[in-house]
mmCIF file of C-alpha atoms in Angstrom:
data_model
loop_
_atom_site.group_PDB
_atom_site.id
_atom_site.type_symbol
_atom_site.label_atom_id
_atom_site.label_comp_id
_atom_site.label_asym_id
_atom_site.label_seq_id
_atom_site.Cartn_x
_atom_site.Cartn_y
_atom_site.Cartn_z
ATOM 1 C CA UNK K 251 -23.609 -6.265 5.852
ATOM 2 C CA UNK K 252 -23.827 -3.754 8.858
ATOM 3 C CA UNK K 253 -26.902 -2.149 7.262
ATOM 4 C CA UNK K 254 -28.861 -5.262 7.507
ATOM 5 C CA UNK K 255 -27.418 -6.563 10.979
ATOM 6 C CA UNK K 256 -29.481 -6.531 14.133
ATOM 7 C CA UNK K 257 -26.329 -5.063 15.924
ATOM 8 C CA UNK K 258 -26.774 -1.663 14.026
ATOM 9 C CA UNK K 259 -30.479 -1.460 13.665
ATOM 10 C CA UNK K 260 -31.032 0.629 16.875
ATOM 11 C CA UNK K 261 -28.377 3.073 15.822
ATOM 12 C CA UNK K 262 -30.004 3.396 12.177
ATOM 13 C CA UNK K 263 -33.570 3.943 13.886
ATOM 14 C CA UNK K 264 -32.118 6.647 15.924
ATOM 15 C CA UNK K 265 -30.477 8.442 13.050
ATOM 16 C CA UNK K 266 -33.682 8.124 10.884
ATOM 17 C CA UNK K 267 -35.552 9.654 13.723
ATOM 18 C CA UNK K 268 -33.059 12.418 13.984
ATOM 19 C CA UNK K 269 -33.230 13.244 10.319
ATOM 20 C CA UNK K 270 -36.903 13.221 10.245
ATOM 21 C CA UNK K 271 -36.604 16.391 12.631
ATOM 22 C CA UNK K 272 -34.203 18.167 10.347
ATOM 23 C CA UNK K 273 -35.398 21.117 8.376
ATOM 24 C CA UNK K 274 -36.464 20.792 4.807
ATOM 25 C CA UNK K 275 -33.227 22.118 3.448
ATOM 26 C CA UNK K 276 -31.391 19.651 5.399
ATOM 27 C CA UNK K 277 -33.715 16.915 4.240
ATOM 28 C CA UNK K 278 -33.273 18.177 0.573
ATOM 29 C CA UNK K 279 -29.291 18.048 0.752
ATOM 30 C CA UNK K 280 -29.609 14.256 1.971
ATOM 31 C CA UNK K 281 -32.098 13.323 -0.345
ATOM 32 C CA UNK K 282 -29.921 11.406 -2.728
ATOM 33 C CA UNK K 283 -28.152 9.705 0.238
ATOM 34 C CA UNK K 284 -28.941 6.272 1.560
ATOM 35 C CA UNK K 285 -29.049 6.062 5.345
ATOM 36 C CA UNK K 286 -26.149 3.427 6.351
ATOM 37 C CA UNK K 287 -23.628 2.580 8.968
ATOM 38 C CA UNK K 288 -20.870 5.002 8.572
ATOM 39 C CA UNK K 289 -17.598 3.529 8.006
ATOM 40 C CA UNK K 290 -14.039 4.451 7.416
ATOM 41 C CA UNK K 291 -10.507 3.031 7.408
ATOM 42 C CA UNK K 292 -7.120 4.372 9.005
ATOM 43 C CA UNK K 293 -4.760 3.665 6.240
ATOM 44 C CA UNK K 294 -5.211 1.516 3.180
ATOM 45 C CA UNK K 295 -3.454 -1.849 2.467
ATOM 46 C CA UNK K 296 -1.128 -2.310 -0.343
ATOM 47 C CA UNK K 297 -3.221 -4.093 -3.352
ATOM 48 C CA UNK K 298 -1.268 -7.380 -2.928
ATOM 49 C CA UNK K 299 -0.974 -7.060 1.156
ATOM 50 C CA UNK K 300 -2.971 -8.546 3.722
ATOM 51 C CA UNK K 301 -3.139 -8.028 7.355
ATOM 52 C CA UNK K 302 -4.280 -5.356 9.946
ATOM 53 C CA UNK K 303 -7.033 -2.692 8.596
ATOM 54 C CA UNK K 304 -8.185 -0.453 11.181
ATOM 55 C CA UNK K 305 -11.898 0.456 10.449
ATOM 56 C CA UNK K 306 -13.998 3.291 12.303
ATOM 57 C CA UNK K 307 -17.572 3.018 12.897
ATOM 58 C CA UNK K 308 -20.095 5.760 13.282
ATOM 59 C CA UNK K 309 -18.376 8.576 15.429
ATOM 60 C CA UNK K 310 -15.287 6.540 15.438
ATOM 61 C CA UNK K 311 -14.344 7.677 12.112
ATOM 62 C CA UNK K 312 -13.392 10.973 13.777
ATOM 63 C CA UNK K 313 -10.480 9.148 15.478
ATOM 64 C CA UNK K 314 -8.926 7.582 12.346
ATOM 65 C CA UNK K 315 -6.635 10.322 11.957
ATOM 66 C CA UNK K 316 -4.668 9.104 14.902
ATOM 67 C CA UNK K 317 -3.579 6.033 13.376
ATOM 68 C CA UNK K 318 -1.984 7.724 10.188
ATOM 69 C CA UNK K 319 1.080 8.826 12.448
ATOM 70 C CA UNK K 320 1.309 5.588 14.276
ATOM 71 C CA UNK K 321 4.044 2.965 13.910
ATOM 72 C CA UNK K 322 3.290 -0.119 11.765
ATOM 73 C CA UNK K 323 4.778 -3.698 11.881
ATOM 74 C CA UNK K 324 5.076 -5.622 8.653
ATOM 75 C CA UNK K 325 6.501 -8.987 7.585
ATOM 76 C CA UNK K 326 7.543 -8.612 4.064
ATOM 77 C CA UNK K 327 9.165 -11.033 1.273
ATOM 78 C CA UNK K 328 11.933 -9.657 -1.163
ATOM 79 C CA UNK K 329 12.828 -11.620 -4.346
ATOM 80 C CA UNK K 330 16.261 -10.776 -5.751
ATOM 81 C CA UNK K 331 17.209 -10.630 -9.515
ATOM 82 C CA UNK K 332 14.569 -8.374 -11.164
ATOM 83 C CA UNK K 333 12.823 -4.997 -11.155
ATOM 84 C CA UNK K 334 9.421 -4.388 -11.986
ATOM 85 C CA UNK K 335 7.300 -1.107 -12.784
ATOM 86 C CA UNK K 336 5.512 -1.353 -9.499
ATOM 87 C CA UNK K 337 8.261 -2.847 -7.363
ATOM 88 C CA UNK K 338 6.408 -6.027 -6.751
ATOM 89 C CA UNK K 339 5.703 -9.262 -8.347
ATOM 90 C CA UNK K 340 2.319 -8.022 -9.919
ATOM 91 C CA UNK K 341 4.099 -5.703 -12.082
ATOM 92 C CA UNK K 342 5.927 -5.853 -15.392
ATOM 93 C CA UNK K 343 9.664 -6.800 -15.631
ATOM 94 C CA UNK K 344 11.807 -3.712 -16.411
ATOM 95 C CA UNK K 345 15.016 -5.393 -16.040
ATOM 96 C CA UNK K 346 16.941 -8.453 -14.806
ATOM 97 C CA UNK K 347 20.267 -8.840 -12.685
ATOM 98 C CA UNK K 348 22.755 -11.616 -11.573
ATOM 99 C CA UNK K 349 21.913 -13.011 -8.129
ATOM 100 C CA UNK K 350 24.194 -15.676 -7.566
ATOM 101 C CA UNK K 351 26.689 -13.649 -5.471
ATOM 102 C CA UNK K 352 23.916 -12.690 -3.137
ATOM 103 C CA UNK K 353 24.074 -14.469 0.320
ATOM 104 C CA UNK K 354 22.595 -14.268 3.531
ATOM 105 C CA UNK K 355 25.600 -12.363 4.920
ATOM 106 C CA UNK K 356 25.484 -9.679 2.197
ATOM 107 C CA UNK K 357 21.756 -9.248 2.762
ATOM 108 C CA UNK K 358 22.472 -8.990 6.479
ATOM 109 C CA UNK K 359 25.077 -6.143 5.860
ATOM 110 C CA UNK K 360 23.024 -4.383 3.337
ATOM 111 C CA UNK K 361 20.004 -4.195 5.901
ATOM 112 C CA UNK K 362 22.326 -1.892 8.277
ATOM 113 C CA UNK K 363 21.895 0.777 5.842
ATOM 114 C CA UNK K 364 18.118 0.824 6.245
ATOM 115 C CA UNK K 365 17.845 0.575 10.089
ATOM 116 C CA UNK K 366 17.145 3.997 12.097
ATOM 117 C CA UNK K 367 16.345 7.375 10.138
ATOM 118 C CA UNK K 368 17.244 7.775 6.321
ATOM 119 C CA UNK K 369 15.891 9.176 3.323
ATOM 120 C CA UNK K 370 13.442 7.212 1.137
ATOM 121 C CA UNK K 371 12.194 7.801 -2.246
ATOM 122 C CA UNK K 372 8.507 7.137 -2.580
ATOM 123 C CA UNK K 373 6.927 5.295 -5.821
ATOM 124 C CA UNK K 374 5.161 7.433 -8.118
ATOM 125 C CA UNK K 375 2.105 5.376 -7.664
ATOM 126 C CA UNK K 376 1.044 7.029 -4.253
ATOM 127 C CA UNK K 377 -1.370 9.318 -2.719
ATOM 128 C CA UNK K 378 1.366 11.975 -2.235
ATOM 129 C CA UNK K 379 0.229 15.225 -3.546
ATOM 130 C CA UNK K 380 2.138 17.629 -5.842
ATOM 131 C CA UNK K 381 0.485 21.207 -6.504
ATOM 132 C CA UNK K 382 -2.631 19.473 -4.989
ATOM 133 C CA UNK K 383 -2.834 16.699 -7.283
ATOM 134 C CA UNK K 384 -2.147 12.953 -6.258
ATOM 135 C CA UNK K 385 0.937 11.658 -7.772
ATOM 136 C CA UNK K 386 -0.922 8.616 -9.254
ATOM 137 C CA UNK K 387 -3.118 10.881 -11.161
ATOM 138 C CA UNK K 388 -0.308 12.450 -12.956
ATOM 139 C CA UNK K 389 1.021 8.771 -14.069
ATOM 140 C CA UNK K 390 -2.586 7.840 -14.819
ATOM 141 C CA UNK K 391 -2.962 10.840 -17.231
ATOM 142 C CA UNK K 392 0.432 10.652 -18.560
ATOM 143 C CA UNK K 393 1.226 14.139 -17.716
ATOM 144 C CA UNK K 394 4.507 15.480 -16.806
ATOM 145 C CA UNK K 395 5.111 16.145 -12.920
ATOM 146 C CA UNK K 396 5.795 19.970 -12.102
ATOM 147 C CA UNK K 397 9.018 19.191 -10.507
ATOM 148 C CA UNK K 398 11.150 16.070 -9.442
ATOM 149 C CA UNK K 399 10.044 13.783 -6.582
ATOM 150 C CA UNK K 400 11.922 14.504 -3.373
ATOM 151 C CA UNK K 401 13.049 11.594 -1.095
ATOM 152 C CA UNK K 402 11.435 11.765 2.361
ATOM 153 C CA UNK K 403 12.643 11.031 5.795
ATOM 154 C CA UNK K 404 11.561 7.623 7.140
ATOM 155 C CA UNK K 405 12.576 5.549 10.285
ATOM 156 C CA UNK K 406 12.564 1.984 10.970
ATOM 157 C CA UNK K 407 12.433 1.205 14.455
ATOM 158 C CA UNK K 408 13.390 -2.391 13.796
ATOM 159 C CA UNK K 409 14.508 -4.238 10.747
ATOM 160 C CA UNK K 410 15.372 -7.816 10.847
ATOM 161 C CA UNK K 411 16.256 -10.820 8.451
ATOM 162 C CA UNK K 412 13.742 -13.474 9.601
ATOM 163 C CA UNK K 413 14.432 -16.092 7.205
ATOM 164 C CA UNK K 414 16.898 -16.691 4.457
ATOM 165 C CA UNK K 415 15.416 -18.477 1.207
ATOM 166 C CA UNK K 416 17.817 -19.917 -0.841
ATOM 167 C CA UNK K 417 16.949 -21.024 -4.852
ATOM 168 C CA UNK K 418 14.732 -24.258 -4.363
ATOM 169 C CA UNK K 419 13.598 -23.276 -0.795
ATOM 170 C CA UNK K 420 10.803 -20.912 -1.909
ATOM 171 C CA UNK K 421 7.713 -20.737 -4.311
ATOM 172 C CA UNK K 422 8.326 -17.004 -5.565
ATOM 173 C CA UNK K 423 8.868 -16.368 -9.012
ATOM 174 C CA UNK K 424 9.720 -13.535 -11.307
ATOM 175 C CA UNK K 425 6.685 -12.231 -13.336
ATOM 176 C CA UNK K 426 6.651 -13.472 -16.878
ATOM 177 C CA UNK K 427 5.450 -10.366 -18.439
ATOM 178 C CA UNK K 428 8.107 -7.885 -19.472
ATOM 179 C CA UNK K 429 7.344 -4.228 -20.029
ATOM 180 C CA UNK K 430 7.158 -3.220 -23.691
ATOM 181 C CA UNK K 431 9.986 -1.579 -25.397
ATOM 182 C CA UNK K 432 8.553 1.938 -25.263
ATOM 183 C CA UNK K 433 7.648 1.337 -21.431
ATOM 184 C CA UNK K 434 11.183 0.427 -20.689
ATOM 185 C CA UNK K 435 12.336 3.650 -22.373
ATOM 186 C CA UNK K 436 9.969 5.838 -20.243
ATOM 187 C CA UNK K 437 11.184 3.810 -17.198
ATOM 188 C CA UNK K 438 14.853 4.226 -17.766
ATOM 189 C CA UNK K 439 14.287 7.958 -18.403
ATOM 190 C CA UNK K 440 12.463 8.328 -15.033
ATOM 191 C CA UNK K 441 14.698 6.088 -12.986
ATOM 192 C CA UNK K 442 17.766 8.140 -13.983
ATOM 193 C CA UNK K 443 16.224 11.446 -12.367
ATOM 194 C CA UNK K 444 18.187 12.403 -9.379
ATOM 195 C CA UNK K 445 21.020 10.056 -9.844
ATOM 196 C CA UNK K 446 23.494 12.803 -10.569
ATOM 197 C CA UNK K 447 23.859 16.688 -9.925
ATOM 198 C CA UNK K 448 23.486 17.203 -13.522
ATOM 199 C CA UNK K 449 20.121 15.814 -13.668
ATOM 200 C CA UNK K 450 19.060 18.584 -11.038
ATOM 201 C CA UNK K 451 20.393 21.337 -13.115
ATOM 202 C CA UNK K 452 18.106 20.247 -16.280
ATOM 203 C CA UNK K 453 14.483 20.402 -16.571
ATOM 204 C CA UNK K 454 12.675 17.475 -15.419
ATOM 205 C CA UNK K 455 10.637 15.150 -17.590
ATOM 206 C CA UNK K 456 8.671 12.764 -15.376
ATOM 207 C CA UNK K 457 5.753 11.756 -17.966
ATOM 208 C CA UNK K 458 5.311 11.029 -21.573
ATOM 209 C CA UNK K 459 3.365 12.499 -24.513
ATOM 210 C CA UNK K 460 0.345 10.420 -24.744
ATOM 211 C CA UNK K 461 -0.239 11.294 -28.314
ATOM 212 C CA UNK K 462 3.104 9.511 -29.266
ATOM 213 C CA UNK K 463 2.009 6.737 -31.618
ATOM 214 C CA UNK K 464 4.662 4.471 -30.040
ATOM 215 C CA UNK K 465 3.218 4.926 -26.713
ATOM 216 C CA UNK K 466 -0.426 4.652 -27.702
ATOM 217 C CA UNK K 467 0.493 1.006 -28.763
ATOM 218 C CA UNK K 468 1.553 0.293 -25.173
ATOM 219 C CA UNK K 469 -0.658 -1.334 -22.744
ATOM 220 C CA UNK K 470 -1.433 0.962 -19.761
ATOM 221 C CA UNK K 471 -2.793 0.130 -16.349
ATOM 222 C CA UNK K 472 -2.981 1.947 -13.036
ATOM 223 C CA UNK K 473 -2.636 1.473 -9.489
ATOM 224 C CA UNK K 474 -4.827 2.130 -6.577
ATOM 225 C CA UNK K 475 -3.763 3.781 -3.319
ATOM 226 C CA UNK K 476 -2.074 1.232 -1.128
ATOM 227 C CA UNK K 477 -1.201 0.506 2.473
ATOM 228 C CA UNK K 478 1.826 3.075 2.360
ATOM 229 C CA UNK K 479 -0.251 5.907 1.534
ATOM 230 C CA UNK K 480 -1.394 8.023 4.288
ATOM 231 C CA UNK K 481 -5.067 8.772 3.417
ATOM 232 C CA UNK K 482 -8.156 8.216 5.253
ATOM 233 C CA UNK K 483 -11.564 7.595 3.419
ATOM 234 C CA UNK K 484 -14.526 7.827 5.613
ATOM 235 C CA UNK K 485 -16.935 7.067 2.901
ATOM 236 C CA UNK K 486 -16.134 3.483 2.167
ATOM 237 C CA UNK K 487 -13.687 0.610 2.596
ATOM 238 C CA UNK K 488 -11.015 0.209 0.029
ATOM 239 C CA UNK K 489 -12.210 -1.588 -3.151
ATOM 240 C CA UNK K 490 -10.484 -4.106 -5.031
ATOM 241 C CA UNK K 491 -7.744 -3.347 -7.098
ATOM 242 C CA UNK K 492 -8.867 -2.131 -10.679
ATOM 243 C CA UNK K 493 -7.265 -2.331 -14.223
ATOM 244 C CA UNK K 494 -7.157 1.316 -15.261
ATOM 245 C CA UNK K 495 -5.872 3.042 -18.511
ATOM 246 C CA UNK K 496 -2.535 4.506 -17.411
ATOM 247 C CA UNK K 497 0.957 3.293 -17.677
ATOM 248 C CA UNK K 498 2.651 2.708 -14.261
ATOM 249 C CA UNK K 499 5.974 4.739 -13.908
ATOM 250 C CA UNK K 500 8.685 4.338 -11.003
ATOM 251 C CA UNK K 501 10.650 6.690 -9.033
ATOM 252 C CA UNK K 502 13.836 5.829 -7.285
ATOM 253 C CA UNK K 503 16.840 4.571 -9.420
ATOM 254 C CA UNK K 504 17.714 1.408 -10.997
ATOM 255 C CA UNK K 505 21.456 0.643 -11.458
ATOM 256 C CA UNK K 506 23.343 2.381 -14.347
ATOM 257 C CA UNK K 507 23.588 -0.945 -16.337
ATOM 258 C CA UNK K 508 19.797 -0.972 -16.763
ATOM 259 C CA UNK K 509 19.618 -1.520 -20.531
ATOM 260 C CA UNK K 510 16.622 -1.128 -22.960
ATOM 261 C CA UNK K 511 16.096 -4.475 -24.319
ATOM 262 C CA UNK K 512 13.735 -5.191 -27.309
ATOM 263 C CA UNK K 513 10.029 -5.588 -27.053
ATOM 264 C CA UNK K 514 8.806 -8.955 -25.178
ATOM 265 C CA UNK K 515 5.803 -10.871 -26.426
ATOM 266 C CA UNK K 516 2.550 -9.369 -25.268
ATOM 267 C CA UNK K 517 1.216 -11.465 -22.269
ATOM 268 C CA UNK K 518 -1.736 -10.979 -20.070
ATOM 269 C CA UNK K 519 -1.907 -8.271 -17.292
ATOM 270 C CA UNK K 520 -1.197 -9.217 -13.694
ATOM 271 C CA UNK K 521 -4.028 -8.332 -11.617
ATOM 272 C CA UNK K 522 -4.324 -8.033 -7.895
ATOM 273 C CA UNK K 523 -7.682 -8.188 -5.856
ATOM 274 C CA UNK K 524 -8.126 -7.814 -2.037
ATOM 275 C CA UNK K 525 -8.232 -9.609 0.241
ATOM 276 C CA UNK K 526 -7.079 -12.713 -1.914
ATOM 277 C CA UNK K 527 -4.764 -12.441 -4.861
ATOM 278 C CA UNK K 528 -2.724 -14.812 -7.019
ATOM 279 C CA UNK K 529 0.956 -14.167 -7.090
ATOM 280 C CA UNK K 530 3.658 -15.520 -9.484
ATOM 281 C CA UNK K 531 4.446 -18.698 -7.649
ATOM 282 C CA UNK K 532 6.271 -22.001 -8.794
ATOM 283 C CA UNK K 533 4.324 -25.336 -7.783
ATOM 284 C CA UNK K 534 5.981 -27.098 -4.972
ATOM 285 C CA UNK K 535 6.955 -29.938 -7.522
ATOM 286 C CA UNK K 536 8.773 -27.586 -9.777
ATOM 287 C CA UNK K 537 10.940 -25.470 -7.468
ATOM 288 C CA UNK K 538 13.851 -24.146 -9.495
ATOM 289 C CA UNK K 539 17.194 -24.876 -7.806
ATOM 290 C CA UNK K 540 18.837 -22.352 -10.228
ATOM 291 C CA UNK K 541 16.370 -19.570 -9.575
ATOM 292 C CA UNK K 542 16.791 -16.457 -7.380
ATOM 293 C CA UNK K 543 17.098 -16.284 -3.871
ATOM 294 C CA UNK K 544 14.617 -14.576 -1.544
ATOM 295 C CA UNK K 545 14.421 -13.225 2.162
ATOM 296 C CA UNK K 546 11.648 -12.677 4.703
ATOM 297 C CA UNK K 547 12.045 -9.408 6.458
ATOM 298 C CA UNK K 548 10.173 -7.940 9.621
ATOM 299 C CA UNK K 549 10.343 -4.601 10.334
ATOM 300 C CA UNK K 550 8.540 -1.717 12.617
ATOM 301 C CA UNK K 551 8.309 1.557 10.791
ATOM 302 C CA UNK K 552 7.202 5.100 11.013
ATOM 303 C CA UNK K 553 4.509 6.713 8.876
ATOM 304 C CA UNK K 554 4.890 7.315 5.171
ATOM 305 C CA UNK K 555 7.338 4.273 4.934
ATOM 306 C CA UNK K 556 7.317 2.432 1.587
ATOM 307 C CA UNK K 557 8.066 -1.372 2.100
ATOM 308 C CA UNK K 558 8.119 -1.862 -1.892
ATOM 309 C CA UNK K 559 10.823 0.862 -1.805
ATOM 310 C CA UNK K 560 12.946 -0.949 0.586
ATOM 311 C CA UNK K 561 12.770 -4.000 -1.213
ATOM 312 C CA UNK K 562 13.775 -2.176 -4.602
ATOM 313 C CA UNK K 563 16.571 -0.388 -2.832
ATOM 314 C CA UNK K 564 17.734 -3.322 -0.740
ATOM 315 C CA UNK K 565 18.173 -5.307 -4.251
ATOM 316 C CA UNK K 566 20.466 -2.578 -5.507
ATOM 317 C CA UNK K 567 22.481 -2.595 -2.239
ATOM 318 C CA UNK K 568 23.287 -6.150 -2.725
ATOM 319 C CA UNK K 569 24.365 -5.426 -6.196
ATOM 320 C CA UNK K 570 21.380 -7.034 -7.900
ATOM 321 C CA UNK K 571 17.625 -5.946 -8.171
ATOM 322 C CA UNK K 572 14.705 -6.711 -5.853
ATOM 323 C CA UNK K 573 10.961 -6.689 -5.697
ATOM 324 C CA UNK K 574 8.395 -7.340 -3.068
ATOM 325 C CA UNK K 575 6.741 -10.608 -3.262
ATOM 326 C CA UNK K 576 4.552 -10.781 -0.038
ATOM 327 C CA UNK K 577 3.424 -8.211 2.475
ATOM 328 C CA UNK K 578 1.525 -8.692 5.690
ATOM 329 C CA UNK K 579 0.733 -6.026 8.235
ATOM 330 C CA UNK K 580 0.870 -7.590 11.633
ATOM 331 C CA UNK K 581 0.292 -4.773 13.855
ATOM 332 C CA UNK K 582 -0.810 -1.034 13.593
ATOM 333 C CA UNK K 583 -0.854 0.908 16.868
ATOM 334 C CA UNK K 584 -2.546 -1.215 19.369
ATOM 335 C CA UNK K 585 -4.239 -3.539 16.909
ATOM 336 C CA UNK K 586 -2.351 -6.889 16.077
ATOM 337 C CA UNK K 587 -3.010 -10.036 14.210
ATOM 338 C CA UNK K 588 -4.152 -13.038 16.425
ATOM 339 C CA UNK K 589 -4.798 -10.772 19.372
ATOM 340 C CA UNK K 590 -7.737 -8.193 18.815
ATOM 341 C CA UNK K 591 -8.727 -8.299 15.479
ATOM 342 C CA UNK K 592 -11.542 -9.807 13.469
ATOM 343 C CA UNK K 593 -10.607 -12.310 10.642
ATOM 344 C CA UNK K 594 -12.140 -11.205 6.952
ATOM 345 C CA UNK K 595 -13.249 -14.994 6.879
ATOM 346 C CA UNK K 596 -15.364 -14.388 9.901
ATOM 347 C CA UNK K 597 -16.969 -11.180 8.332
ATOM 348 C CA UNK K 598 -17.935 -13.156 5.380
ATOM 349 C CA UNK K 599 -20.144 -15.321 7.628
ATOM 350 C CA UNK K 600 -23.503 -14.692 9.323
ATOM 351 C CA UNK K 601 -24.035 -12.078 12.186
ATOM 352 C CA UNK K 602 -23.649 -14.657 14.899
ATOM 353 C CA UNK K 603 -19.895 -15.097 13.815
ATOM 354 C CA UNK K 604 -18.779 -11.454 13.758
ATOM 355 C CA UNK K 605 -21.364 -9.537 15.864
ATOM 356 C CA UNK K 606 -19.965 -10.531 19.530
ATOM 357 C CA UNK K 607 -16.462 -9.815 18.185
ATOM 358 C CA UNK K 608 -17.282 -6.410 17.145
ATOM 359 C CA UNK K 609 -19.417 -5.754 20.181
ATOM 360 C CA UNK K 610 -16.236 -6.690 22.291
ATOM 361 C CA UNK K 611 -13.780 -4.649 20.228
ATOM 362 C CA UNK K 612 -16.155 -1.430 20.319
ATOM 363 C CA UNK K 613 -16.602 -1.881 23.995
ATOM 364 C CA UNK K 614 -12.773 -2.065 24.470
ATOM 365 C CA UNK K 615 -12.199 0.986 22.373
ATOM 366 C CA UNK K 616 -14.792 2.998 24.304
ATOM 367 C CA UNK K 617 -13.102 1.929 27.615
ATOM 368 C CA UNK K 618 -9.729 3.308 26.309
ATOM 369 C CA UNK K 619 -11.373 6.652 25.338
ATOM 370 C CA UNK K 620 -12.932 6.822 28.893
ATOM 371 C CA UNK K 621 -9.587 6.338 30.476
ATOM 372 C CA UNK K 622 -8.094 8.769 28.279
ATOM 373 C CA UNK K 623 -10.755 11.533 29.455
ATOM 374 C CA UNK K 624 -10.140 10.616 33.064
ATOM 375 C CA UNK K 625 -6.294 11.103 32.550
ATOM 376 C CA UNK K 626 -6.738 14.312 31.070
ATOM 377 C CA UNK K 627 -9.318 15.439 33.491
ATOM 378 C CA UNK K 628 -6.773 14.606 36.274
ATOM 379 C CA UNK K 629 -4.030 16.683 34.679
ATOM 380 C CA UNK K 630 -6.078 19.812 34.066
ATOM 381 C CA UNK K 631 -7.081 19.584 37.968
ATOM 382 C CA UNK K 632 -3.525 19.317 38.732
ATOM 383 C CA UNK K 633 -2.625 22.583 40.636
ATOM 384 C CA UNK K 634 1.106 22.154 39.682
#
């Protein structure tokens, strides 16, 4: 899109002329690289999420690291009564739990535990590294982790219950697909890690044996890096979520009452694509008054926070289970929905729609950089 645009044509012409002056060795190193507008993003979105995604253009990609440590604001929905392998509604159901006792008051009380600073267990499917390797790579390859995943300190600057949704007042539904018997066995083993002092004294088994006949029969899939994974990719924008050949595992813990049930009938995989994705929902005409309640939350969190883990832990805190059913990033650093962002729909239109908006955003960003340089210069010249 940008490569064929009139807006970036002058930049491409300048870059093409500069490369023509390079030495033969430099040109040889680039011979397989197509000249294109350089793009990068400052923190990916969860596969089922929508909202603010900061994109750097050209030299702006060098500033993307500044957005990894900034605060982010989210609006999320949590559905009670079930736990899935991915902590959200696109996963397979591992267990279900009673939910009739959950009320607005009990959720309000439970949220107090997650305000301020606390330790949070990240999901296994994340870009966190262990011994130089991404955690999601261990899971996809079915390999044991070298050691137990540790909870990490996180902070919520604000966390509020925006709306309580009793049964019959929302369209979220628990996924239909159950995890297979062998997948539940593996999940139960993983989820009990770190739940007692005895487990810390024993050798940690995080993966499974991919040669096991039982596990070879199970359906395997993977999970792309998500919004909560602090990583910058300066080569391309995040791609659509793909089905891979790895079985999803979980970190964290389910209640001790988790029981491994018999294998459920095989159903199709739930897949998610960005920016548009279909989630399990009941039709407006067929809302189940006896179904589980849900809650809409708003939060501002620091770097490294996992909203999926919050939904999972909140379910446990109210004596049930919980999965994330919707997620929108409404703000990251100084960029906010409805104020100074370009809508995805506009980017899908012609250049007359998105071109002026890109020019304005780049101009505003350059002005902020200039102001920062002036302030730094003033400070360096201050004799005090």
